[in-house]
Coordinates of C-alpha atoms in Angstrom, one line a residue:
Chain A
X1173 CA -64.2 -88.7 59.2
X1174 CA -65.4 -88.7 55.5
X1175 CA -64.0 -85.4 55.0
X1176 CA -60.5 -86.4 56.2
X1177 CA -60.7 -89.4 53.8
X1178 CA -61.7 -87.0 50.8
X1179 CA -58.7 -84.7 51.8
X1180 CA -56.4 -87.5 52.2
X1181 CA -57.4 -88.9 48.8
X1182 CA -56.9 -85.4 47.1
X1183 CA -53.5 -85.1 48.7
X1184 CA -52.3 -88.4 47.6
X1185 CA -53.7 -87.8 44.0
X1186 CA -52.0 -84.5 43.7
X1187 CA -48.5 -86.1 44.6
X1188 CA -49.1 -89.2 42.5
X1189 CA -50.2 -87.0 39.6
X1190 CA -47.0 -85.0 39.8
X1191 CA -44.7 -88.0 39.8
X1192 CA -46.7 -89.9 37.0
X1193 CA -46.6 -86.9 34.7
X1194 CA -42.9 -86.9 34.6
X1195 CA -42.5 -90.6 34.3
X1196 CA -45.3 -93.0 34.0
X1197 CA -43.3 -96.0 35.4
X1198 CA -42.4 -94.4 38.8
X1199 CA -42.9 -97.0 41.5
X1200 CA -45.2 -95.9 44.3
X1201 CA -43.9 -96.1 47.8
X1202 CA -46.4 -97.9 50.0
X1203 CA -46.0 -97.0 53.7
X1204 CA -45.5 -99.6 56.3
X1205 CA -48.7 -101.0 57.7
X1206 CA -50.7 -103.9 58.7
X1207 CA -53.3 -106.1 57.1
X1208 CA -55.4 -109.0 58.4
X1209 CA -54.3 -112.4 56.4
X1210 CA -56.9 -114.7 55.6
X1211 CA -55.1 -117.6 57.2
X1212 CA -52.9 -117.5 60.2
X1213 CA -51.6 -119.7 62.8
X1214 CA -53.3 -120.2 66.2
X1215 CA -52.1 -117.6 68.5
X1216 CA -50.7 -115.4 65.8
X1217 CA -51.8 -111.5 66.0
X1218 CA -54.8 -110.7 64.3
X1219 CA -52.8 -108.5 61.7
X1220 CA -49.4 -108.8 60.0
X1221 CA -46.9 -106.0 59.8
X1222 CA -45.7 -105.2 56.4
X1223 CA -42.5 -103.1 55.9
X1224 CA -42.6 -100.0 53.7
X1225 CA -41.8 -101.0 50.1
X1226 CA -42.2 -99.9 46.5
X1227 CA -44.5 -101.3 44.0
X1228 CA -45.3 -100.6 40.3
X1229 CA -48.6 -98.7 39.9
X1230 CA -49.8 -101.2 37.2
X1231 CA -49.2 -104.6 36.0
X1232 CA -46.4 -105.2 33.5
X1233 CA -47.8 -104.9 29.9
X1234 CA -47.4 -106.8 26.8
X1235 CA -45.2 -103.7 25.4
X1236 CA -43.0 -103.8 28.3
X1237 CA -42.5 -107.6 28.3
X1238 CA -41.7 -107.5 24.4
X1239 CA -38.7 -105.4 25.2
X1240 CA -37.6 -107.9 28.0
X1241 CA -38.1 -110.9 25.4
X1242 CA -35.9 -109.0 22.8
X1243 CA -33.3 -108.3 25.3
X1244 CA -33.4 -112.0 26.6
X1245 CA -33.4 -114.5 23.8
X1246 CA -33.8 -117.4 26.3
X1247 CA -37.4 -115.8 27.2
X1248 CA -38.5 -116.0 23.5
X1249 CA -41.6 -118.1 23.1
X1250 CA -39.7 -120.2 20.9
X1251 CA -36.8 -120.7 23.1
X1252 CA -37.9 -121.0 26.6
X1253 CA -37.5 -124.3 28.4
X1254 CA -40.4 -126.3 29.6
X1255 CA -39.1 -126.2 33.1
X1256 CA -39.6 -122.5 33.2
X1257 CA -42.7 -122.2 31.2
X1258 CA -45.3 -124.4 30.0
X1259 CA -46.4 -125.0 26.4
X1260 CA -48.7 -121.9 26.5
X1261 CA -46.4 -119.4 27.3
X1262 CA -47.1 -116.1 25.6
X1263 CA -49.6 -117.9 23.3
X1264 CA -51.6 -114.9 22.8
X1265 CA -48.9 -113.4 20.7
X1266 CA -48.3 -114.0 17.2
X1267 CA -44.7 -114.8 17.1
X1268 CA -41.6 -114.4 19.2
X1269 CA -41.6 -110.7 18.7
X1270 CA -45.1 -110.0 17.1
X1271 CA -48.0 -109.1 19.5
X1272 CA -50.5 -109.8 16.8
X1273 CA -53.9 -108.4 17.8
X1274 CA -52.7 -108.1 21.5
X1275 CA -52.4 -104.6 22.5
X1276 CA -49.1 -103.1 23.9
X1277 CA -50.8 -101.6 27.0
X1278 CA -52.8 -104.6 27.8
X1279 CA -51.4 -106.4 30.9
X1280 CA -49.2 -109.2 29.8
X1281 CA -50.6 -112.8 30.8
X1282 CA -49.6 -116.2 29.8
X1283 CA -46.3 -115.8 31.8
X1284 CA -45.0 -118.3 34.3
X1285 CA -43.6 -117.3 37.6
X1286 CA -40.2 -117.9 36.3
X1287 CA -40.6 -115.4 33.5
X1288 CA -42.2 -112.9 35.8
X1289 CA -39.4 -113.1 38.2
X1290 CA -36.8 -112.8 35.4
X1291 CA -38.5 -109.9 34.1
X1292 CA -38.4 -108.3 37.6
X1293 CA -34.7 -109.1 38.0
X1294 CA -34.0 -107.6 34.6
X1295 CA -35.6 -104.5 36.1
X1296 CA -33.5 -104.3 39.1
X1297 CA -36.7 -105.3 41.0
X1298 CA -38.6 -108.3 42.4
X1299 CA -41.8 -109.8 42.7
X1300 CA -43.9 -108.6 45.7
X1301 CA -44.6 -111.1 48.4
X1302 CA -47.9 -112.3 49.3
X1303 CA -48.1 -110.1 52.4
X1304 CA -47.1 -107.0 50.5
X1305 CA -49.7 -107.7 47.7
X1306 CA -52.4 -108.4 50.0
X1307 CA -51.6 -105.5 52.2
X1308 CA -51.4 -103.2 49.2
X1309 CA -54.6 -104.6 47.7
X1310 CA -56.6 -104.3 51.1
X1311 CA -56.7 -100.5 50.4
X1312 CA -59.8 -99.1 48.6
X1313 CA -59.7 -95.9 46.5
X1314 CA -60.5 -93.9 49.6
X1315 CA -59.6 -96.0 52.6
X1316 CA -56.6 -97.9 53.9
X1317 CA -58.8 -100.9 55.2
X1318 CA -61.2 -101.6 52.1
X1319 CA -63.1 -103.9 54.4
X1320 CA -65.0 -100.8 55.7
X1321 CA -65.8 -99.4 52.2
X1322 CA -69.2 -101.0 51.0
X1323 CA -68.7 -99.7 47.3
X1324 CA -65.2 -101.3 47.1
X1325 CA -66.4 -104.6 48.7
X1326 CA -69.4 -104.9 46.2
X1327 CA -67.1 -104.3 43.3
X1328 CA -64.7 -106.8 44.5
X1329 CA -67.6 -109.4 45.0
X1330 CA -68.7 -108.5 41.4
X1331 CA -65.2 -109.0 39.9
X1332 CA -64.0 -112.1 41.6
X1333 CA -67.3 -113.9 40.8
X1334 CA -67.2 -112.9 36.9
X1335 CA -65.1 -114.7 34.5
X1336 CA -62.3 -112.6 32.7
X1337 CA -63.5 -110.9 29.5
X1338 CA -62.3 -112.2 26.1
X1339 CA -60.3 -109.0 25.5
X1340 CA -58.5 -107.7 28.5
X1341 CA -58.9 -104.0 29.2
X1342 CA -55.8 -101.9 29.1
X1343 CA -53.9 -101.0 32.3
X1344 CA -54.7 -98.0 34.5
X1345 CA -58.3 -97.6 33.4
X1346 CA -59.8 -98.3 37.0
X1347 CA -59.4 -95.7 39.8
X1348 CA -56.1 -96.2 41.6
X1349 CA -56.3 -97.2 45.3
X1350 CA -55.4 -94.9 48.2
X1351 CA -51.7 -95.7 47.6
X1352 CA -51.7 -94.7 44.0
X1353 CA -52.0 -98.4 42.7
X1354 CA -54.0 -99.3 39.9
X1355 CA -55.6 -102.7 38.8
X1356 CA -54.7 -104.8 42.0
X1357 CA -58.3 -106.1 41.6
X1358 CA -60.6 -106.3 38.4
X1359 CA -58.1 -106.7 35.6
X1360 CA -55.8 -109.8 36.1
X1361 CA -54.5 -112.2 38.7
X1362 CA -51.0 -111.4 39.8
X1363 CA -48.0 -113.5 40.5
X1364 CA -46.3 -113.1 44.1
X1365 CA -42.8 -114.3 44.8
X1366 CA -43.9 -116.7 47.5
X1367 CA -47.2 -117.8 45.6
X1368 CA -46.4 -121.4 47.0
X1369 CA -46.7 -120.3 50.5
X1370 CA -50.3 -121.3 51.0
X1371 CA -50.6 -124.6 53.0
X1372 CA -54.0 -125.9 52.5
X1373 CA -55.6 -128.3 50.2
X1374 CA -59.0 -128.2 48.4
X1375 CA -61.9 -126.6 50.0
X1376 CA -60.8 -125.9 53.5
X1377 CA -63.1 -122.7 54.0
X1378 CA -64.9 -124.3 56.6
X1379 CA -61.9 -124.0 59.0
X1380 CA -59.5 -127.1 59.6
X1381 CA -57.3 -125.6 56.7
X1382 CA -54.0 -127.6 56.9
X1383 CA -54.5 -131.2 56.0
X1384 CA -51.8 -133.0 58.4
X1385 CA -51.6 -135.8 56.0
X1386 CA -50.0 -133.4 53.5
X1387 CA -48.6 -130.7 55.3
X1388 CA -46.4 -130.7 58.4
X1389 CA -47.8 -127.9 60.6
X1390 CA -46.7 -126.8 64.1
X1391 CA -49.9 -124.9 65.0
X1392 CA -53.3 -125.3 63.5
X1393 CA -54.1 -122.9 60.6
X1394 CA -57.4 -121.8 60.2
X1395 CA -59.2 -119.2 57.7
X1396 CA -59.4 -115.7 59.5
X1397 CA -62.4 -114.6 58.0
X1398 CA -64.3 -117.1 56.0
X1399 CA -66.7 -114.4 54.8
X1400 CA -63.8 -112.8 52.8
X1401 CA -64.7 -114.5 49.5
X1402 CA -62.4 -112.6 47.2
X1403 CA -59.3 -113.4 49.6
X1404 CA -60.4 -116.9 49.7
X1405 CA -60.3 -117.1 45.9
X1406 CA -57.1 -115.5 45.7
X1407 CA -55.4 -117.9 48.1
X1408 CA -57.0 -120.7 46.5
X1409 CA -56.0 -119.5 43.0
X1410 CA -52.4 -119.3 44.2
X1411 CA -52.3 -122.4 45.9
X1412 CA -53.4 -124.2 42.6
X1413 CA -50.6 -122.7 40.6
X1414 CA -47.2 -124.3 39.7
X1415 CA -44.2 -122.2 38.9
X1416 CA -44.1 -122.9 35.0
X1417 CA -47.9 -122.6 34.8
X1418 CA -49.2 -119.8 32.4
X1419 CA -52.7 -118.7 32.6
X1420 CA -55.1 -116.5 30.4
X1421 CA -55.8 -114.1 33.1
X1422 CA -52.6 -114.2 35.2
X1423 CA -50.1 -111.4 34.9
X1424 CA -47.7 -109.6 37.5
X1425 CA -46.3 -106.3 38.5
X1426 CA -43.0 -105.6 40.3
X1427 CA -41.8 -104.4 43.7
X1428 CA -38.8 -103.3 45.3
X1429 CA -37.6 -103.1 48.9
X1430 CA -36.5 -99.7 50.2
X1431 CA -33.1 -100.9 50.9
X1432 CA -32.6 -101.8 47.4
X1433 CA -33.2 -98.3 46.1
X1434 CA -31.8 -94.8 46.3
X1435 CA -33.6 -93.3 49.3
X1436 CA -36.4 -91.1 48.0
X1437 CA -38.2 -88.7 50.2
X1438 CA -41.8 -89.6 51.0
X1439 CA -44.2 -87.6 49.3
X1440 CA -46.8 -85.6 51.2
X1441 CA -49.4 -87.9 50.5
X1442 CA -47.6 -90.8 51.7
X1443 CA -46.8 -88.8 54.8
X1444 CA -50.4 -88.2 55.4
X1445 CA -51.5 -91.7 55.0
X1446 CA -48.9 -92.9 57.6
X1447 CA -50.1 -90.5 60.0
X1448 CA -53.6 -92.0 59.6
X1449 CA -52.9 -95.3 60.0
X1450 CA -53.0 -96.6 63.4
X1451 CA -50.9 -99.5 62.8
X1452 CA -47.8 -97.7 61.4
X1453 CA -47.2 -95.5 64.5
X1454 CA -44.2 -97.5 65.6
X1455 CA -42.7 -97.8 62.2
X1456 CA -40.0 -95.7 60.6
Chain B
X51 CA 13.4 -139.4 37.1
X52 CA 10.9 -138.0 34.7
X53 CA 10.3 -141.5 33.1
X54 CA 10.1 -143.0 36.6
X55 CA 7.4 -140.7 37.5
X56 CA 5.6 -141.1 34.4
X57 CA 5.6 -145.0 34.9
X58 CA 4.4 -144.7 38.5
X59 CA 1.6 -142.5 37.1
X60 CA 0.8 -144.8 34.5
X61 CA 0.8 -147.9 37.1
X62 CA -1.6 -145.9 39.4
X63 CA -3.9 -144.9 36.5
X64 CA -4.0 -148.3 35.5
X65 CA -5.0 -149.5 39.1
X66 CA -7.7 -146.7 39.3
X67 CA -9.2 -147.5 35.9
X68 CA -11.3 -150.6 36.7
X69 CA -13.4 -148.8 39.5
X70 CA -14.0 -145.7 37.5
X71 CA -15.2 -147.6 34.6
X72 CA -17.8 -149.5 36.9
X73 CA -21.5 -147.9 36.7
X74 CA -21.3 -147.0 40.4
X75 CA -19.1 -143.8 41.3
X76 CA -16.2 -145.0 43.7
X77 CA -17.2 -144.7 47.1
X78 CA -14.6 -142.2 48.1
X79 CA -16.3 -141.5 51.3
X80 CA -17.7 -138.1 50.1
X81 CA -21.4 -137.7 50.0
X82 CA -22.7 -137.7 46.1
X83 CA -23.0 -133.9 46.0
X84 CA -19.3 -133.5 46.2
X85 CA -17.9 -136.0 43.7
X86 CA -17.5 -135.0 40.2
X87 CA -20.3 -134.4 37.6
X88 CA -21.2 -137.9 36.5
X89 CA -21.9 -136.6 32.8
X90 CA -20.5 -133.4 32.1
X91 CA -20.9 -131.7 28.9
X92 CA -24.1 -133.4 27.9
X93 CA -27.0 -130.7 27.4
X94 CA -29.7 -131.0 29.9
X95 CA -33.2 -132.1 29.1
X96 CA -35.9 -129.2 28.9
X97 CA -37.5 -130.2 31.9
X98 CA -34.4 -130.8 34.0
X99 CA -34.4 -129.2 37.3
X100 CA -30.7 -129.2 36.8
X101 CA -31.2 -126.3 34.7
X102 CA -31.4 -124.1 37.9
X103 CA -28.6 -122.0 38.5
X104 CA -28.8 -121.9 42.3
X105 CA -25.8 -122.5 44.4
X106 CA -26.1 -124.8 47.3
X107 CA -23.9 -125.8 50.2
X108 CA -23.5 -129.4 51.6
X109 CA -23.2 -130.5 55.0
X110 CA -19.5 -131.0 54.3
X111 CA -19.2 -127.3 53.4
X112 CA -18.9 -127.8 49.5
X113 CA -20.7 -125.3 47.3
X114 CA -22.4 -127.1 44.5
X115 CA -25.1 -126.7 42.0
X116 CA -27.9 -129.2 41.8
X117 CA -26.5 -130.8 38.4
X118 CA -23.7 -132.4 40.5
X119 CA -26.5 -135.0 41.1
X120 CA -27.0 -135.9 37.6
X121 CA -26.4 -139.5 36.5
X122 CA -28.3 -141.3 39.2
X123 CA -32.2 -141.3 40.0
X124 CA -32.4 -139.0 43.1
X125 CA -35.2 -139.0 45.5
X126 CA -35.5 -135.5 47.0
X127 CA -37.5 -134.3 50.0
X128 CA -37.5 -130.7 51.5
X129 CA -37.4 -130.6 55.3
X130 CA -35.7 -128.7 58.3
X131 CA -33.7 -130.3 60.9
X132 CA -35.7 -128.8 63.8
X133 CA -38.9 -130.3 62.5
X134 CA -40.6 -132.2 65.4
X135 CA -43.5 -133.5 63.5
X136 CA -43.5 -134.6 59.9
X137 CA -39.9 -134.4 58.7
X138 CA -38.6 -137.3 61.0
X139 CA -41.3 -139.4 59.3
X140 CA -40.4 -138.2 56.0
X141 CA -36.7 -139.0 56.5
X142 CA -38.0 -142.3 57.8
X143 CA -39.9 -142.9 54.7
X144 CA -36.7 -142.3 52.7
X145 CA -34.8 -144.8 54.9
X146 CA -37.5 -147.4 54.4
X147 CA -37.4 -147.0 50.7
X148 CA -33.5 -147.2 50.9
X149 CA -33.9 -150.4 52.8
X150 CA -36.4 -151.7 50.4
X151 CA -34.2 -151.4 47.3
X152 CA -32.4 -154.4 46.1
X153 CA -28.9 -154.8 47.3
X154 CA -27.3 -154.2 43.7
X155 CA -29.5 -151.0 43.3
X156 CA -28.9 -149.4 46.6
X157 CA -25.6 -147.7 45.5
X158 CA -27.4 -146.4 42.3
X159 CA -30.0 -144.3 44.0
X160 CA -29.3 -141.0 45.6
X161 CA -31.5 -139.3 48.4
X162 CA -31.3 -135.7 48.8
X163 CA -32.5 -133.7 51.6
X164 CA -32.9 -129.8 51.1
X165 CA -33.4 -127.6 54.0
X166 CA -36.1 -124.8 54.3
X167 CA -34.3 -123.0 57.0
X168 CA -31.2 -121.0 55.8
X169 CA -30.8 -119.6 59.2
X170 CA -30.6 -122.5 61.5
X171 CA -29.6 -125.3 59.1
X172 CA -26.2 -124.3 58.9
X173 CA -23.4 -126.9 57.6
X174 CA -22.7 -128.1 61.2
X175 CA -26.3 -128.4 62.0
X176 CA -26.8 -130.4 58.9
X177 CA -23.8 -132.7 59.6
X178 CA -25.0 -133.1 63.0
X179 CA -28.5 -134.2 61.6
X180 CA -26.5 -136.7 59.1
X181 CA -24.7 -138.3 61.9
X182 CA -27.8 -138.5 64.4
X183 CA -30.2 -140.0 61.7
X184 CA -27.3 -142.5 60.5
X185 CA -27.4 -141.2 56.9
X186 CA -24.7 -143.0 54.8
X187 CA -22.3 -140.7 53.0
X188 CA -22.4 -142.8 50.0
X189 CA -26.1 -142.4 49.3
X190 CA -27.2 -139.1 50.9
X191 CA -26.9 -135.7 50.2
X192 CA -27.9 -132.7 52.6
X193 CA -28.2 -129.3 51.1
X194 CA -28.8 -125.6 52.5
X195 CA -29.3 -122.5 50.4
X196 CA -30.5 -118.9 50.6
X197 CA -34.2 -118.3 50.9
X198 CA -34.7 -117.0 47.1
X199 CA -33.2 -120.5 46.0
X200 CA -35.0 -122.5 48.4
X201 CA -38.2 -120.7 47.3
X202 CA -37.5 -121.2 43.7
X203 CA -36.6 -125.1 44.2
X204 CA -39.7 -125.5 46.1
X205 CA -41.6 -123.9 43.4
X206 CA -40.1 -126.3 41.0
X207 CA -40.9 -129.3 43.1
X208 CA -44.4 -128.1 43.8
X209 CA -43.6 -128.0 47.5
X210 CA -45.5 -125.2 49.5
X211 CA -44.1 -123.9 52.6
X212 CA -44.1 -120.9 55.0
X213 CA -42.3 -119.9 58.0
X214 CA -45.0 -120.0 60.5
X215 CA -43.3 -118.8 63.6
X216 CA -39.5 -118.3 63.4
X217 CA -37.9 -121.7 62.8
X218 CA -41.1 -123.6 62.3
X219 CA -42.0 -124.1 58.7
X220 CA -45.4 -125.4 57.6
X221 CA -44.6 -127.3 54.4
X222 CA -45.8 -130.1 51.9
X223 CA -45.0 -133.5 52.7
X224 CA -43.8 -134.5 49.1
X225 CA -41.3 -137.1 47.9
X226 CA -40.0 -136.4 44.4
X227 CA -38.3 -138.9 42.2
X228 CA -36.0 -137.6 39.6
X229 CA -34.6 -139.6 36.9
X230 CA -30.9 -139.5 36.0
X231 CA -31.2 -136.3 34.0
X232 CA -33.0 -134.6 36.9
X233 CA -36.6 -134.7 35.3
X234 CA -39.4 -135.3 37.7
X235 CA -40.5 -138.8 37.2
X236 CA -43.1 -138.5 39.8
X237 CA -44.0 -137.6 43.3
X238 CA -45.3 -139.3 46.6
X239 CA -47.7 -137.2 48.6
X240 CA -48.2 -137.7 52.2
X241 CA -46.6 -139.6 55.0
X242 CA -46.2 -143.2 55.6
X243 CA -47.1 -144.3 52.1
X244 CA -46.0 -147.8 51.1
X245 CA -42.5 -147.9 49.7
X246 CA -44.0 -149.4 46.5
X247 CA -45.1 -146.3 45.1
X248 CA -41.5 -144.9 45.2
X249 CA -40.2 -148.0 43.8
X250 CA -42.5 -148.0 40.9
X251 CA -41.4 -144.5 40.3
X252 CA -37.8 -145.6 40.4
X253 CA -38.5 -148.1 37.8
X254 CA -40.2 -145.6 35.7
X255 CA -37.1 -143.4 36.1
X256 CA -34.9 -146.1 34.9
X257 CA -37.0 -146.6 31.8
X258 CA -36.1 -143.0 30.6

C-alpha cells in the first residue's frame, strides 16, 4: 500500500516537474473527488463531491499583484474605494508601486476579497470555492485523504496553533501535496469565492452550529468532526471575515473551471490519482 | 401646428412641474427600482454600495443597477420566496417597520428584497410574492440577480448564506439600513426585533 503511494507521488512529481519547468505559473488540474466537509446538514451525505477544476500551484505573490495594480489604477493603494478594501489594504508596501522591504516572491497579503476577485478576473480566472479549496487542501504530500497521514496531521496542528511569523516565507518552499499544490497550509490563509457561506456564530464547536435567531436554517447543521481543529479554525476564520477586510496573513490563489479553459489532456500523474480515488469512479 | 404643439408641451410641462419639484418622487405606479435615478451625475461616496456594477432584474422585469435606489434611505433584506421559516418573519419585520413610520415619512423610505435563489425566484415568482404579501408598489423593490452578483452583494452586506439542499438557503437574518447615498448606516440582527432599532437607524441615515 505504502509502495503505491510512493509510486504515485513520484509519478505525479515527474509530470508536474515537466510542466513547471516550462511555465512556473501553470495551473494544476485537480481531478474530481470528494472530501468530508466540517459542517453539513442533517441527512446530508458524509462526503461532498467536487468536480475537476484547475488551481494555481501557489498563492499570488506581491510581484504578481504589483503587475495587476499597475494595470488597474482603481486598485492602487491610494485609489481604492473603502467599499472594496479597508484602510489597511496593501499596507505592507511602501507606496502604490513600491514594495519597500516586501519581497516579490512572498505571498501577497493585506488584500480584500474584492481585490482578490478582481485580480483573478483580470487573469481570466476566479477564486476557488470553499468546497474546492477544502478538497484540494485535504490532500497530504503523499495521500489524497490527509486525515490518514499522521505526519501531515501533526504539521497541520503545529501551523494552525502558531501565530504567523513577522516575515512571511517565500511561496513554494514547502513540499507540494499529492496534486502538486504548494502552501495550502503553513504559509497564509486564503480567500475563497464563497467565504461568506459559513452559517454559524461564535464558538459552536460543541455541535448545535446554527443559531436560529440569526440564521434561517431548514435542517440542523452540526460540525461533522469536532476534533478536526485546523478545519474548525479555517471555518471560524472565514466566518469572521468581511469582503473589504484585509489581514496580515490572508492572501489568495486563483482557480478556474475546466469549462472555462481550453481542454488540456490529463497528465499521467492525474490519471493515476483518479484511478486510485474510490470516490472519483463515477466522474468524467 | 408647430407653435400649437409647443404650447401644448409647455402647458403639459407646467402641470407636471409641481409634482416633480416635490421631495417625494411621483407615484407613477412603478416600484422605486424602475423610476429614474434620483440624483444622477453626483459622484458616489467611497463606502456606497451603489458603486457595485452588478445588474439586477426587478419583479416587473426591468434591468437595473442598485444605484437607481439612490436618493432615499433603503431598508434591505436578502431572502428567497420559497423560504418557509425565517423569511416570512423578516418580511413581516419590514412591514412592521413600514407601519411604524410616521405618515409623512412612509413615502420617503424604500424597502428592498433581494433573492438568494437565482433559479427559482424568477420575475414572475417575485411578482407573485409581491402580490401575495401585499407589498405596495410605491415603497417596495424586489430584485433577482445571477449567483456571482448575489454572492457579492451578500458579502458587501455581511450576509452569510449557503444553498443547503436545492432551493433551500441557510442565511443570516439581517436587516440593513442604507442612507440616501447607499452607505450602510447600520444593521438589525435577528428576527422579531423591536421596530425602534430600525427607526433609530433611519434617523441616523437622515442625519447624513
